[in-house]
CSV table of C-alpha atoms in Angstrom, one decimal:
chain,number,residue,atom,x,y,z
A,1,MET,CA,-51.0,46.8,32.1
A,2,LEU,CA,-47.7,46.8,29.5
A,3,ALA,CA,-47.3,44.3,27.5
A,4,ILE,CA,-44.4,43.4,25.6
A,5,LEU,CA,-44.6,40.6,22.1
A,6,ILE,CA,-41.7,39.6,21.0
A,7,VAL,CA,-41.4,37.3,17.9
A,8,VAL,CA,-38.0,36.3,17.4
A,9,PRO,CA,-37.5,35.0,13.4
A,10,SER,CA,-35.7,31.6,12.8
A,11,VAL,CA,-32.2,32.7,12.1
A,12,MET,CA,-31.7,34.2,15.9
A,13,SER,CA,-28.8,32.6,17.5
A,14,SER,CA,-29.4,31.4,21.2
A,15,PRO,CA,-29.2,32.1,24.1
A,16,LEU,CA,-32.1,35.0,23.5
A,17,SER,CA,-31.5,37.7,26.3
A,18,PHE,CA,-34.6,40.2,26.9
A,19,ASN,CA,-34.3,43.0,29.3
A,20,ASN,CA,-36.5,46.0,30.1
A,21,LYS,CA,-36.3,48.6,33.3
A,22,TYR,CA,-38.1,45.7,35.7
A,23,LEU,CA,-36.1,42.4,34.6
A,24,ASP,CA,-33.3,40.4,32.6
A,25,PHE,CA,-34.7,37.6,30.8
A,26,THR,CA,-32.3,35.1,29.2
A,27,LEU,CA,-33.5,31.5,27.5
A,28,GLU,CA,-30.9,29.1,25.9
A,29,TYR,CA,-31.8,26.5,23.7
A,30,PRO,CA,-29.4,24.5,21.6
A,31,MET,CA,-30.4,25.8,17.0
A,32,GLU,CA,-30.2,22.0,16.0
A,33,ALA,CA,-30.8,18.8,17.7
A,34,LYS,CA,-30.7,15.2,16.7
A,35,TYR,CA,-34.3,13.5,16.2
A,36,GLY,CA,-35.2,11.5,19.2
A,37,SER,CA,-33.1,13.5,21.3
A,38,ILE,CA,-33.3,15.8,24.5
A,39,VAL,CA,-33.9,19.8,24.1
A,40,ASN,CA,-32.0,21.5,27.1
A,41,TYR,CA,-34.3,24.6,27.6
A,42,HIS,CA,-32.6,27.0,30.2
A,43,ILE,CA,-34.4,30.0,31.7
A,44,HIS,CA,-33.1,32.5,33.5
A,45,LEU,CA,-34.8,35.4,35.5
A,46,THR,CA,-33.4,38.3,37.2
A,47,ALA,CA,-34.7,41.2,38.4
A,48,LEU,CA,-33.8,44.2,38.2
A,49,GLU,CA,-36.1,45.8,41.3
A,50,ASN,CA,-38.8,44.5,43.3
A,51,ILE,CA,-41.3,42.7,41.0
A,52,THR,CA,-43.5,39.5,41.9
A,53,ILE,CA,-43.9,36.8,39.4
A,54,ASN,CA,-47.5,36.4,38.8
A,55,SER,CA,-46.9,33.3,36.6
A,56,ILE,CA,-44.4,31.9,33.5
A,57,ARG,CA,-45.3,29.6,31.5
A,58,PHE,CA,-43.8,28.1,29.1
A,59,THR,CA,-45.2,25.9,26.4
A,60,VAL,CA,-42.9,23.7,23.6
A,61,VAL,CA,-44.7,23.2,20.0
A,62,PHE,CA,-43.3,20.1,17.8
A,63,ILE,CA,-43.7,21.5,14.4
A,64,HIS,CA,-44.1,18.3,11.8
A,65,ASP,CA,-45.4,17.7,7.8
A,66,ARG,CA,-48.1,17.1,9.2
A,67,GLY,CA,-49.3,20.1,12.0
A,68,SER,CA,-48.0,20.8,14.8
A,69,THR,CA,-47.7,18.5,18.4
A,70,THR,CA,-47.3,19.7,21.8
A,71,LEU,CA,-44.2,18.5,23.9
A,72,PHE,CA,-44.3,20.7,26.7
A,73,ASN,CA,-47.3,23.2,28.1
A,74,SER,CA,-47.2,24.5,32.0
A,75,THR,CA,-47.4,27.4,34.4
A,76,ILE,CA,-43.5,26.9,35.3
A,77,LEU,CA,-43.8,29.6,38.3
A,78,SER,CA,-46.6,32.0,39.8
A,79,SER,CA,-46.9,34.3,42.9
A,80,LYS,CA,-43.4,34.2,42.7
A,81,LYS,CA,-42.0,38.0,44.7
A,82,LEU,CA,-38.2,38.4,43.5
A,83,VAL,CA,-36.3,41.2,44.8
A,84,GLU,CA,-34.2,43.9,43.0
A,85,GLY,CA,-30.9,42.1,42.1
A,86,GLU,CA,-32.3,37.8,42.9
A,87,SER,CA,-32.6,35.3,40.0
A,88,TYR,CA,-34.8,32.1,38.9
A,89,GLU,CA,-33.5,29.8,36.4
A,90,ARG,CA,-35.6,26.4,35.3
A,91,LEU,CA,-33.8,23.9,33.5
A,92,ILE,CA,-37.1,22.0,30.9
A,93,GLN,CA,-36.0,19.5,28.9
A,94,VAL,CA,-37.9,17.9,26.3
A,95,ARG,CA,-38.3,15.1,23.7
A,96,ALA,CA,-37.8,15.8,20.1
A,97,GLN,CA,-39.6,12.7,19.2
A,98,LEU,CA,-42.7,11.8,17.6
A,99,ASN,CA,-44.8,8.4,16.7
A,100,TYR,CA,-43.3,8.8,13.4
A,101,VAL,CA,-40.3,10.4,11.8
A,102,PRO,CA,-41.6,13.9,10.0
A,103,SER,CA,-40.5,15.4,7.0
A,104,GLU,CA,-37.8,18.6,8.2
A,105,PRO,CA,-39.5,19.5,11.7
A,106,TYR,CA,-38.4,21.9,13.9
A,107,LEU,CA,-39.1,23.0,18.0
A,108,LYS,CA,-40.9,26.7,18.8
A,109,ALA,CA,-41.3,27.9,22.1
A,110,TYR,CA,-43.7,29.9,23.6
A,111,VAL,CA,-42.8,32.4,27.1
A,112,SER,CA,-45.5,34.3,28.8
A,113,VAL,CA,-43.9,36.6,32.1
A,114,ASN,CA,-47.2,37.9,33.6
A,115,TYR,CA,-45.9,40.5,36.9
A,116,THR,CA,-46.1,42.9,38.9
A,117,SER,CA,-44.0,45.7,40.0
A,118,ASN,CA,-44.9,49.1,41.8
A,119,GLY,CA,-48.6,47.1,41.5
A,120,GLU,CA,-48.7,48.2,37.4
A,121,ASP,CA,-49.1,44.8,35.4
A,122,ASN,CA,-47.1,43.5,33.0
A,123,LEU,CA,-47.1,41.4,30.5
A,124,MET,CA,-44.0,39.9,28.3
A,125,TYR,CA,-45.0,37.7,26.0
A,126,LEU,CA,-41.8,35.7,23.4
A,127,LYS,CA,-42.6,33.1,20.2
A,128,LEU,CA,-40.0,32.1,18.1
A,129,THR,CA,-37.7,28.7,15.9
A,130,THR,CA,-35.7,27.7,18.2
A,131,THR,CA,-34.4,24.1,17.6
A,132,ILE,CA,-33.8,23.2,14.0
A,133,VAL,CA,-34.5,18.9,14.5
A,134,ARG,CA,-32.4,17.0,11.6
A,135,SER,CA,-31.3,13.0,11.5
A,136,GLU,CA,-27.9,14.2,11.6
A,137,THR,CA,-26.6,17.2,12.7
A,138,TYR,CA,-24.7,19.5,11.3
A,139,GLU,CA,-22.1,18.2,13.2
A,140,GLU,CA,-22.6,15.2,12.5
A,141,LEU,CA,-22.1,16.1,8.8
A,142,GLN,CA,-19.5,17.8,9.3
A,143,ASP,CA,-17.8,14.8,10.8
A,144,LYS,CA,-18.9,13.0,7.1
A,145,VAL,CA,-17.4,15.4,5.0
A,146,ARG,CA,-14.0,15.0,7.1
A,147,ARG,CA,-14.2,11.4,7.0
A,148,LEU,CA,-15.8,11.0,3.2
A,149,GLU,CA,-13.1,14.0,2.9
A,150,GLY,CA,-10.1,11.1,4.4
A,151,LEU,CA,-11.7,9.5,1.6
A,152,GLU,CA,-10.5,11.1,-0.9
A,153,ASP,CA,-7.4,11.5,-0.1
A,154,GLU,CA,-7.0,7.9,0.3
A,155,VAL,CA,-8.5,7.9,-3.1
A,156,ASP,CA,-6.4,10.5,-4.5
A,157,ARG,CA,-3.7,8.2,-3.3
A,158,LEU,CA,-4.8,4.8,-4.3
A,159,ASN,CA,-5.0,6.2,-7.3
A,160,ARG,CA,-1.5,6.8,-7.6
A,161,GLN,CA,-0.3,3.5,-7.1
A,162,ILE,CA,-2.6,2.6,-9.6
A,163,SER,CA,-1.0,4.5,-12.2
A,164,GLU,CA,2.8,3.4,-10.7
A,165,LEU,CA,2.0,0.4,-10.7
A,166,ARG,CA,0.9,0.8,-14.4
A,167,LEU,CA,3.9,1.6,-14.8
A,168,ASN,CA,5.6,-0.8,-13.4
A,169,LEU,CA,3.2,-3.5,-15.5
A,170,THR,CA,3.8,-2.0,-18.8
A,171,TYR,CA,8.0,-2.0,-18.2
A,172,LEU,CA,7.0,-5.9,-16.8
A,173,GLU,CA,5.3,-6.5,-20.3
A,174,SER,CA,8.2,-5.2,-21.8
A,175,ASN,CA,10.2,-7.6,-19.9
A,176,LEU,CA,8.1,-10.3,-20.7
A,177,SER,CA,8.1,-9.3,-24.3
A,178,MET,CA,12.1,-9.3,-24.7
A,179,ALA,CA,11.8,-13.1,-22.8
A,180,LEU,CA,9.7,-14.6,-25.0
A,181,GLY,CA,11.0,-13.4,-28.0
A,182,ARG,CA,14.6,-14.2,-26.7
A,183,TYR,CA,12.9,-17.8,-25.2
A,184,GLU,CA,11.5,-18.6,-28.7
A,185,GLU,CA,14.9,-17.7,-30.8
A,186,LEU,CA,16.4,-20.1,-28.0
A,187,ARG,CA,14.1,-22.6,-28.7
A,188,ASN,CA,14.7,-22.1,-32.4
A,189,ILE,CA,18.5,-22.9,-31.1
A,190,LEU,CA,18.0,-25.6,-29.2
A,191,LYS,CA,15.6,-27.4,-32.1
A,192,ASN,CA,18.6,-26.9,-34.3
A,193,VAL,CA,21.5,-28.1,-32.0
A,194,SER,CA,18.9,-30.9,-31.4
A,195,ARG,CA,18.3,-31.6,-35.5
A,196,GLU,CA,22.3,-31.5,-35.8
A,197,LYS,CA,23.3,-33.6,-32.6
A,198,LEU,CA,20.2,-36.6,-34.3
A,199,ASP,CA,22.1,-36.0,-37.7
A,200,LEU,CA,25.6,-35.5,-35.6
A,201,LEU,CA,24.7,-39.3,-33.3
A,202,LYS,CA,23.4,-41.1,-36.8
A,203,GLU,CA,27.2,-40.8,-38.4
A,204,LEU,CA,29.0,-41.0,-35.8
A,205,ILE,CA,27.4,-44.7,-36.1
A,206,LYS,CA,27.4,-45.8,-39.3
A,207,LEU,CA,31.0,-44.7,-39.1
A,208,THR,CA,31.1,-46.8,-36.3
A,209,ASN,CA,29.7,-49.5,-38.0
A,210,GLU,CA,32.1,-48.3,-41.4
A,211,THR,CA,34.4,-48.6,-38.2
A,212,GLY,CA,33.9,-52.2,-37.2
A,213,ILE,CA,33.5,-54.0,-40.9
A,214,LEU,CA,36.7,-51.9,-41.6
A,215,LYS,CA,38.5,-53.3,-38.7
A,216,ALA,CA,37.0,-56.4,-39.9
A,217,LYS,CA,38.9,-56.5,-43.3
A,218,VAL,CA,41.8,-55.4,-41.5
A,219,ASN,CA,42.0,-58.5,-39.6
A,220,ALA,CA,41.6,-61.1,-42.1
A,221,LEU,CA,44.6,-59.8,-43.7
A,222,ASN,CA,46.5,-58.8,-41.7
A,223,GLU,CA,45.5,-62.9,-40.9
A,224,GLU,CA,45.7,-63.8,-44.1
A,225,ASN,CA,49.2,-61.6,-44.7
A,226,VAL,CA,50.2,-63.7,-41.5
A,227,ARG,CA,49.5,-67.1,-43.2
A,228,LEU,CA,51.0,-66.0,-46.6
A,229,ARG,CA,54.3,-65.1,-45.2
A,230,GLU,CA,54.5,-68.8,-42.8
A,231,GLU,CA,53.3,-70.4,-46.3
A,232,LEU,CA,56.5,-68.2,-47.7
A,233,SER,CA,58.9,-68.9,-45.5
A,234,TYR,CA,57.4,-73.1,-45.5
A,235,GLN,CA,57.7,-73.4,-49.0
A,236,SER,CA,61.8,-70.8,-48.7
A,237,LEU,CA,62.9,-73.3,-46.3
A,238,HIS,CA,61.5,-76.5,-48.6
A,239,SER,CA,63.6,-75.0,-51.2
A,240,ILE,CA,66.8,-74.6,-49.1
A,241,GLU,CA,66.4,-78.4,-48.1
A,242,HIS,CA,66.1,-80.2,-51.8
A,243,TYR,CA,68.9,-78.0,-52.7
A,244,GLN,CA,71.3,-79.7,-50.0
């Protein structure tokens, strides 16, 4: 029996391919998956000469902080003859989920292919770390980064607006200070004008009163003048009559 053991490091990218003179084997899987999602394993096998697949056993194990949990373990094909060029495909799905949320989990896959060619039994065994399980996938993290970059751009724009508004505020505060100064100046002028107006009003009232008094005196003098003239005229007339 020819046994082939292949251990694939965790940095290996999907898909994984292996071939010899008997068969060509490919296993496709995602490099990462979101916790709780369905993980697809696609097995593709092609016979490079006439062979008999005695069995293909596939196992998926969830490695986590509390140990390991087998998600899938089954013989997916047995006693299957494949002629040269014939292929076999199988899709296996597992859910990357436990009854609690683990810390930094990942999936490991084990594949054993037992086959016979020209009366000789052969075994191919694969052991590999396939999928890192994350609460957030790399693509989701990239989306977050892009959103954060967009937010940073928005913050920069808002900071520029704040700077402009601060300049405008400084300008308005300066104008307000000047306006307040002018207001105080005008208020003082108004106070002085009001005081002068009050003084002038008092003077006007005083002059009006004095004018009234003077008018009364003038009227009295006019009346006295008229009376004296009438008396003088009467006396003159009486003197003439007496002379005659």
